[in-house]
Short mmCIF file of N, CA and C in Angstrom, two decimals:
data_model
loop_
_atom_site.label_atom_id
_atom_site.label_comp_id
_atom_site.label_asym_id
_atom_site.label_seq_id
_atom_site.Cartn_x
_atom_site.Cartn_y
_atom_site.Cartn_z
N GLN F 1 0.82 -1.20 0.00
CA GLN F 1 0.00 0.00 0.00
C GLN F 1 0.86 1.25 0.00
N VAL F 2 0.41 2.25 -0.70
CA VAL F 2 1.10 3.53 -0.77
C VAL F 2 0.18 4.60 -0.19
N GLN F 3 0.72 5.40 0.70
CA GLN F 3 -0.03 6.54 1.24
C GLN F 3 0.60 7.82 0.70
N LEU F 4 -0.26 8.74 0.28
CA LEU F 4 0.19 9.99 -0.32
C LEU F 4 -0.40 11.17 0.44
N VAL F 5 0.45 12.15 0.74
CA VAL F 5 -0.01 13.34 1.46
C VAL F 5 0.49 14.57 0.70
N GLU F 6 -0.46 15.37 0.22
CA GLU F 6 -0.13 16.60 -0.50
C GLU F 6 0.00 17.77 0.47
N SER F 7 0.80 18.75 0.06
CA SER F 7 0.92 19.99 0.81
C SER F 7 1.34 21.09 -0.15
N GLY F 8 1.23 22.33 0.33
CA GLY F 8 1.70 23.46 -0.47
C GLY F 8 0.63 24.28 -1.14
N GLY F 9 -0.62 23.85 -1.01
CA GLY F 9 -1.69 24.64 -1.60
C GLY F 9 -1.91 25.93 -0.84
N GLY F 10 -2.74 26.80 -1.42
CA GLY F 10 -3.04 28.06 -0.77
C GLY F 10 -3.69 29.03 -1.71
N LEU F 11 -3.71 30.28 -1.27
CA LEU F 11 -4.30 31.38 -2.03
C LEU F 11 -3.19 32.22 -2.63
N VAL F 12 -3.29 32.49 -3.92
CA VAL F 12 -2.26 33.27 -4.59
C VAL F 12 -2.92 34.16 -5.64
N GLN F 13 -2.32 35.28 -5.93
CA GLN F 13 -2.85 36.16 -6.96
C GLN F 13 -2.46 35.65 -8.34
N ALA F 14 -3.25 36.01 -9.31
CA ALA F 14 -2.94 35.65 -10.70
C ALA F 14 -1.53 36.13 -11.05
N GLY F 15 -0.79 35.27 -11.75
CA GLY F 15 0.59 35.56 -12.08
C GLY F 15 1.59 35.05 -11.08
N GLY F 16 1.10 34.63 -9.93
CA GLY F 16 1.98 34.14 -8.88
C GLY F 16 2.35 32.68 -9.05
N SER F 17 3.07 32.16 -8.06
CA SER F 17 3.57 30.78 -8.11
C SER F 17 3.28 30.05 -6.82
N LEU F 18 3.17 28.74 -6.95
CA LEU F 18 3.07 27.84 -5.81
C LEU F 18 3.82 26.57 -6.15
N ARG F 19 4.33 25.90 -5.14
CA ARG F 19 4.91 24.58 -5.33
C ARG F 19 4.19 23.57 -4.45
N LEU F 20 3.58 22.60 -5.09
CA LEU F 20 2.92 21.52 -4.36
C LEU F 20 3.91 20.38 -4.14
N SER F 21 3.77 19.73 -3.00
CA SER F 21 4.57 18.55 -2.70
C SER F 21 3.65 17.39 -2.39
N CYS F 22 4.12 16.21 -2.68
CA CYS F 22 3.37 14.99 -2.38
C CYS F 22 4.36 13.99 -1.79
N ALA F 23 4.20 13.71 -0.50
CA ALA F 23 5.08 12.78 0.19
C ALA F 23 4.44 11.40 0.23
N ALA F 24 5.23 10.40 -0.14
CA ALA F 24 4.73 9.03 -0.19
C ALA F 24 5.34 8.20 0.93
N SER F 25 4.55 7.27 1.41
CA SER F 25 5.06 6.28 2.37
C SER F 25 4.50 4.92 1.98
N GLY F 26 5.24 3.89 2.35
CA GLY F 26 4.81 2.54 1.97
C GLY F 26 5.09 2.28 0.51
N GLY F 27 4.96 1.04 0.09
CA GLY F 27 5.14 0.70 -1.31
C GLY F 27 6.57 0.90 -1.78
N PHE F 28 6.72 0.91 -3.10
CA PHE F 28 8.02 1.07 -3.71
C PHE F 28 7.97 2.31 -4.60
N PHE F 29 8.11 3.46 -3.99
CA PHE F 29 7.91 4.75 -4.66
C PHE F 29 8.71 4.84 -5.94
N SER F 30 9.95 4.42 -5.91
CA SER F 30 10.81 4.61 -7.08
C SER F 30 10.39 3.73 -8.26
N ASN F 31 9.49 2.80 -8.04
CA ASN F 31 8.99 1.96 -9.14
C ASN F 31 7.75 2.55 -9.82
N TYR F 32 7.19 3.59 -9.23
CA TYR F 32 5.88 4.07 -9.67
C TYR F 32 5.97 5.36 -10.46
N ALA F 33 5.24 5.42 -11.56
CA ALA F 33 4.98 6.71 -12.18
C ALA F 33 4.03 7.49 -11.27
N MET F 34 4.14 8.81 -11.30
CA MET F 34 3.32 9.67 -10.44
C MET F 34 2.60 10.70 -11.30
N GLY F 35 1.44 11.10 -10.82
CA GLY F 35 0.68 12.09 -11.56
C GLY F 35 0.04 13.11 -10.65
N TRP F 36 -0.29 14.24 -11.23
CA TRP F 36 -1.10 15.27 -10.57
C TRP F 36 -2.37 15.45 -11.38
N PHE F 37 -3.47 15.51 -10.66
CA PHE F 37 -4.78 15.78 -11.24
C PHE F 37 -5.40 16.94 -10.48
N ARG F 38 -6.45 17.51 -11.03
CA ARG F 38 -7.15 18.59 -10.32
C ARG F 38 -8.63 18.52 -10.60
N GLN F 39 -9.40 19.07 -9.65
CA GLN F 39 -10.85 19.12 -9.80
C GLN F 39 -11.35 20.47 -9.37
N ALA F 40 -11.90 21.19 -10.30
CA ALA F 40 -12.50 22.50 -10.02
C ALA F 40 -13.95 22.30 -9.62
N PRO F 41 -14.52 23.27 -8.91
CA PRO F 41 -15.92 23.15 -8.48
C PRO F 41 -16.86 22.93 -9.66
N GLY F 42 -17.69 21.90 -9.54
CA GLY F 42 -18.67 21.63 -10.58
C GLY F 42 -18.12 20.95 -11.81
N LYS F 43 -16.84 20.58 -11.77
CA LYS F 43 -16.22 19.95 -12.94
C LYS F 43 -15.65 18.58 -12.57
N GLU F 44 -15.40 17.79 -13.59
CA GLU F 44 -14.78 16.49 -13.37
C GLU F 44 -13.29 16.66 -13.10
N ARG F 45 -12.73 15.66 -12.44
CA ARG F 45 -11.29 15.69 -12.19
C ARG F 45 -10.56 15.52 -13.52
N GLU F 46 -9.47 16.28 -13.68
CA GLU F 46 -8.74 16.24 -14.94
C GLU F 46 -7.25 16.05 -14.70
N PHE F 47 -6.60 15.48 -15.70
CA PHE F 47 -5.17 15.26 -15.66
C PHE F 47 -4.42 16.59 -15.78
N VAL F 48 -3.32 16.70 -15.02
CA VAL F 48 -2.49 17.90 -15.08
C VAL F 48 -1.08 17.56 -15.59
N ALA F 49 -0.42 16.61 -14.93
CA ALA F 49 0.96 16.29 -15.29
C ALA F 49 1.30 14.92 -14.75
N ALA F 50 2.31 14.29 -15.38
CA ALA F 50 2.77 12.98 -14.92
C ALA F 50 4.26 12.86 -15.15
N ILE F 51 4.88 11.98 -14.38
CA ILE F 51 6.32 11.75 -14.47
C ILE F 51 6.59 10.26 -14.32
N ASN F 52 7.55 9.76 -15.07
CA ASN F 52 7.82 8.33 -14.99
C ASN F 52 8.65 8.00 -13.76
N TRP F 53 8.97 6.74 -13.59
CA TRP F 53 9.60 6.28 -12.36
C TRP F 53 10.94 6.94 -12.10
N SER F 54 11.71 7.23 -13.13
CA SER F 54 13.06 7.76 -12.94
C SER F 54 13.10 9.28 -12.99
N GLY F 55 12.05 9.88 -13.49
CA GLY F 55 12.02 11.33 -13.58
C GLY F 55 12.53 11.89 -14.89
N ASP F 56 12.91 11.04 -15.83
CA ASP F 56 13.46 11.56 -17.08
C ASP F 56 12.42 11.68 -18.19
N SER F 57 11.18 11.42 -17.86
CA SER F 57 10.11 11.59 -18.82
C SER F 57 8.91 12.22 -18.13
N THR F 58 8.38 13.27 -18.74
CA THR F 58 7.23 13.97 -18.18
C THR F 58 6.20 14.23 -19.27
N TYR F 59 4.99 14.50 -18.83
CA TYR F 59 3.91 14.80 -19.78
C TYR F 59 2.94 15.75 -19.11
N TYR F 60 2.42 16.72 -19.90
CA TYR F 60 1.58 17.77 -19.34
C TYR F 60 0.29 17.94 -20.15
N ALA F 61 -0.74 18.36 -19.46
CA ALA F 61 -1.94 18.80 -20.14
C ALA F 61 -1.63 20.09 -20.90
N ASP F 62 -2.27 20.29 -22.01
CA ASP F 62 -2.02 21.49 -22.81
C ASP F 62 -2.26 22.77 -22.02
N SER F 63 -3.22 22.72 -21.11
CA SER F 63 -3.61 23.92 -20.36
C SER F 63 -2.53 24.40 -19.41
N VAL F 64 -1.58 23.54 -19.06
CA VAL F 64 -0.54 23.93 -18.10
C VAL F 64 0.86 23.88 -18.70
N LYS F 65 0.97 23.41 -19.91
CA LYS F 65 2.29 23.26 -20.54
C LYS F 65 3.00 24.61 -20.61
N GLY F 66 4.25 24.63 -20.20
CA GLY F 66 5.03 25.85 -20.19
C GLY F 66 4.90 26.66 -18.91
N ARG F 67 3.93 26.31 -18.07
CA ARG F 67 3.74 27.03 -16.80
C ARG F 67 4.00 26.13 -15.59
N PHE F 68 3.69 24.86 -15.71
CA PHE F 68 3.85 23.91 -14.61
C PHE F 68 5.01 22.97 -14.90
N THR F 69 5.69 22.54 -13.83
CA THR F 69 6.77 21.57 -13.96
C THR F 69 6.62 20.49 -12.89
N ILE F 70 6.62 19.25 -13.32
CA ILE F 70 6.57 18.13 -12.38
C ILE F 70 7.98 17.58 -12.22
N ALA F 71 8.31 17.21 -11.00
CA ALA F 71 9.63 16.64 -10.71
C ALA F 71 9.49 15.68 -9.53
N ARG F 72 10.50 14.85 -9.35
CA ARG F 72 10.45 13.91 -8.23
C ARG F 72 11.84 13.73 -7.64
N ASP F 73 11.82 13.36 -6.37
CA ASP F 73 13.05 13.02 -5.65
C ASP F 73 12.81 11.65 -5.03
N ASN F 74 13.36 10.62 -5.64
CA ASN F 74 13.08 9.27 -5.17
C ASN F 74 13.70 9.00 -3.80
N ALA F 75 14.79 9.65 -3.50
CA ALA F 75 15.41 9.47 -2.19
C ALA F 75 14.50 9.99 -1.09
N LYS F 76 13.77 11.05 -1.39
CA LYS F 76 12.86 11.65 -0.41
C LYS F 76 11.43 11.14 -0.57
N LYS F 77 11.21 10.28 -1.56
CA LYS F 77 9.87 9.75 -1.83
C LYS F 77 8.86 10.89 -1.99
N THR F 78 9.23 11.87 -2.76
CA THR F 78 8.39 13.05 -2.91
C THR F 78 8.31 13.44 -4.39
N VAL F 79 7.12 13.87 -4.78
CA VAL F 79 6.92 14.42 -6.11
C VAL F 79 6.43 15.86 -5.95
N TYR F 80 6.84 16.70 -6.87
CA TYR F 80 6.55 18.12 -6.78
C TYR F 80 5.80 18.60 -8.02
N LEU F 81 5.05 19.67 -7.83
CA LEU F 81 4.44 20.36 -8.96
C LEU F 81 4.69 21.85 -8.77
N GLN F 82 5.62 22.37 -9.55
CA GLN F 82 5.90 23.81 -9.53
C GLN F 82 4.94 24.48 -10.49
N MET F 83 4.18 25.43 -9.97
CA MET F 83 3.16 26.10 -10.76
C MET F 83 3.50 27.58 -10.85
N ASN F 84 3.77 28.04 -12.05
CA ASN F 84 4.12 29.44 -12.29
C ASN F 84 3.05 30.11 -13.15
N ASN F 85 3.05 31.43 -13.10
CA ASN F 85 2.09 32.21 -13.90
C ASN F 85 0.67 31.66 -13.72
N LEU F 86 0.27 31.52 -12.49
CA LEU F 86 -1.03 30.93 -12.21
C LEU F 86 -2.16 31.82 -12.68
N LYS F 87 -3.24 31.18 -13.11
CA LYS F 87 -4.42 31.87 -13.62
C LYS F 87 -5.64 31.50 -12.77
N PRO F 88 -6.65 32.33 -12.74
CA PRO F 88 -7.86 31.98 -11.96
C PRO F 88 -8.44 30.63 -12.36
N GLU F 89 -8.31 30.24 -13.61
CA GLU F 89 -8.84 28.95 -14.05
C GLU F 89 -8.03 27.76 -13.54
N ASP F 90 -6.91 28.03 -12.88
CA ASP F 90 -6.15 26.95 -12.23
C ASP F 90 -6.71 26.62 -10.85
N THR F 91 -7.67 27.40 -10.37
CA THR F 91 -8.28 27.15 -9.07
C THR F 91 -8.94 25.78 -9.05
N ALA F 92 -8.54 24.96 -8.09
CA ALA F 92 -9.04 23.59 -8.01
C ALA F 92 -8.44 22.92 -6.78
N VAL F 93 -8.96 21.75 -6.46
CA VAL F 93 -8.29 20.85 -5.53
C VAL F 93 -7.33 20.01 -6.35
N TYR F 94 -6.08 19.99 -5.94
CA TYR F 94 -5.05 19.25 -6.65
C TYR F 94 -4.75 17.94 -5.92
N TYR F 95 -4.74 16.87 -6.69
CA TYR F 95 -4.53 15.53 -6.15
C TYR F 95 -3.25 14.92 -6.72
N CYS F 96 -2.52 14.28 -5.84
CA CYS F 96 -1.37 13.48 -6.23
C CYS F 96 -1.83 12.03 -6.37
N ALA F 97 -1.26 11.33 -7.35
CA ALA F 97 -1.65 9.94 -7.56
C ALA F 97 -0.44 9.11 -7.96
N ALA F 98 -0.47 7.85 -7.58
CA ALA F 98 0.63 6.92 -7.90
C ALA F 98 0.10 5.75 -8.71
N ARG F 99 0.83 5.40 -9.74
CA ARG F 99 0.50 4.20 -10.51
C ARG F 99 1.24 3.01 -9.91
N GLY F 100 0.74 1.84 -10.16
CA GLY F 100 1.46 0.63 -9.76
C GLY F 100 2.39 0.15 -10.85
N ALA F 101 2.88 1.08 -11.67
CA ALA F 101 3.73 0.75 -12.80
C ALA F 101 4.63 1.96 -13.08
N PRO F 102 5.73 1.76 -13.82
CA PRO F 102 6.71 2.83 -13.96
C PRO F 102 6.45 3.86 -15.07
N THR F 103 5.51 3.58 -15.97
CA THR F 103 5.36 4.43 -17.14
C THR F 103 4.19 5.41 -17.01
N ILE F 104 4.28 6.50 -17.74
CA ILE F 104 3.31 7.58 -17.66
C ILE F 104 1.97 7.17 -18.28
N ARG F 105 0.90 7.56 -17.60
CA ARG F 105 -0.44 7.46 -18.12
C ARG F 105 -1.20 8.71 -17.72
N THR F 106 -2.33 8.98 -18.38
CA THR F 106 -3.07 10.20 -18.12
C THR F 106 -4.50 9.98 -17.64
N ARG F 107 -4.94 8.73 -17.56
CA ARG F 107 -6.32 8.46 -17.17
C ARG F 107 -6.40 8.13 -15.67
N GLU F 108 -7.43 8.63 -15.03
CA GLU F 108 -7.60 8.41 -13.59
C GLU F 108 -7.55 6.95 -13.21
N TYR F 109 -8.23 6.10 -13.99
CA TYR F 109 -8.36 4.71 -13.61
C TYR F 109 -7.03 3.95 -13.66
N GLU F 110 -6.04 4.57 -14.25
CA GLU F 110 -4.73 3.94 -14.34
C GLU F 110 -3.85 4.22 -13.11
N TYR F 111 -4.40 4.95 -12.17
CA TYR F 111 -3.69 5.28 -10.94
C TYR F 111 -4.42 4.60 -9.77
N GLY F 112 -3.68 3.86 -8.98
CA GLY F 112 -4.30 3.09 -7.93
C GLY F 112 -4.29 3.72 -6.56
N TYR F 113 -3.47 4.75 -6.38
CA TYR F 113 -3.32 5.37 -5.07
C TYR F 113 -3.47 6.89 -5.21
N TRP F 114 -4.22 7.46 -4.26
CA TRP F 114 -4.55 8.88 -4.32
C TRP F 114 -4.34 9.54 -2.97
N GLY F 115 -3.91 10.80 -3.01
CA GLY F 115 -3.87 11.61 -1.81
C GLY F 115 -5.22 12.23 -1.54
N GLN F 116 -5.27 13.02 -0.47
CA GLN F 116 -6.54 13.62 -0.05
C GLN F 116 -6.81 14.94 -0.76
N GLY F 117 -5.81 15.49 -1.40
CA GLY F 117 -5.98 16.73 -2.15
C GLY F 117 -5.56 17.95 -1.36
N THR F 118 -5.17 18.99 -2.09
CA THR F 118 -4.83 20.27 -1.49
C THR F 118 -5.44 21.38 -2.34
N GLN F 119 -6.02 22.37 -1.68
CA GLN F 119 -6.75 23.43 -2.38
C GLN F 119 -5.78 24.49 -2.91
N VAL F 120 -5.96 24.84 -4.16
CA VAL F 120 -5.24 25.96 -4.78
C VAL F 120 -6.28 26.95 -5.26
N THR F 121 -6.15 28.17 -4.80
CA THR F 121 -7.09 29.23 -5.20
C THR F 121 -6.30 30.39 -5.77
N VAL F 122 -6.65 30.78 -6.99
CA VAL F 122 -5.96 31.87 -7.68
C VAL F 122 -6.94 33.01 -7.85
N SER F 123 -6.63 34.14 -7.26
CA SER F 123 -7.51 35.30 -7.34
C SER F 123 -7.10 36.20 -8.51
N SER F 124 -8.09 36.85 -9.08
CA SER F 124 -7.81 37.70 -10.24
C SER F 124 -7.52 39.12 -9.81
#
């Protein structure tokens, strides 16, 4: 079993930055691809970014490409999401997720472990 705990959310003005962290315990973190998803009020949860087991391959949703960066530190069992140039439409609960496999995927059902989420609010 893998437990995931997100942190780093908060309130920020448009154009600002935040860095989310996701700390993992249990399981074999370095074997798992990791992803970030988000859910805005009244909307379905959507894919944001993913990183493979080693960190040398990443993939982003078009809406965040060039503004967000996903990274991981396997020694610390932590994955990060650096969010720059934030926009009001980035407001959502952000979830960290772990796959039981090393390669990147973008669909929710391909991730078996989820954190509780952290709120990001971007004011205009």
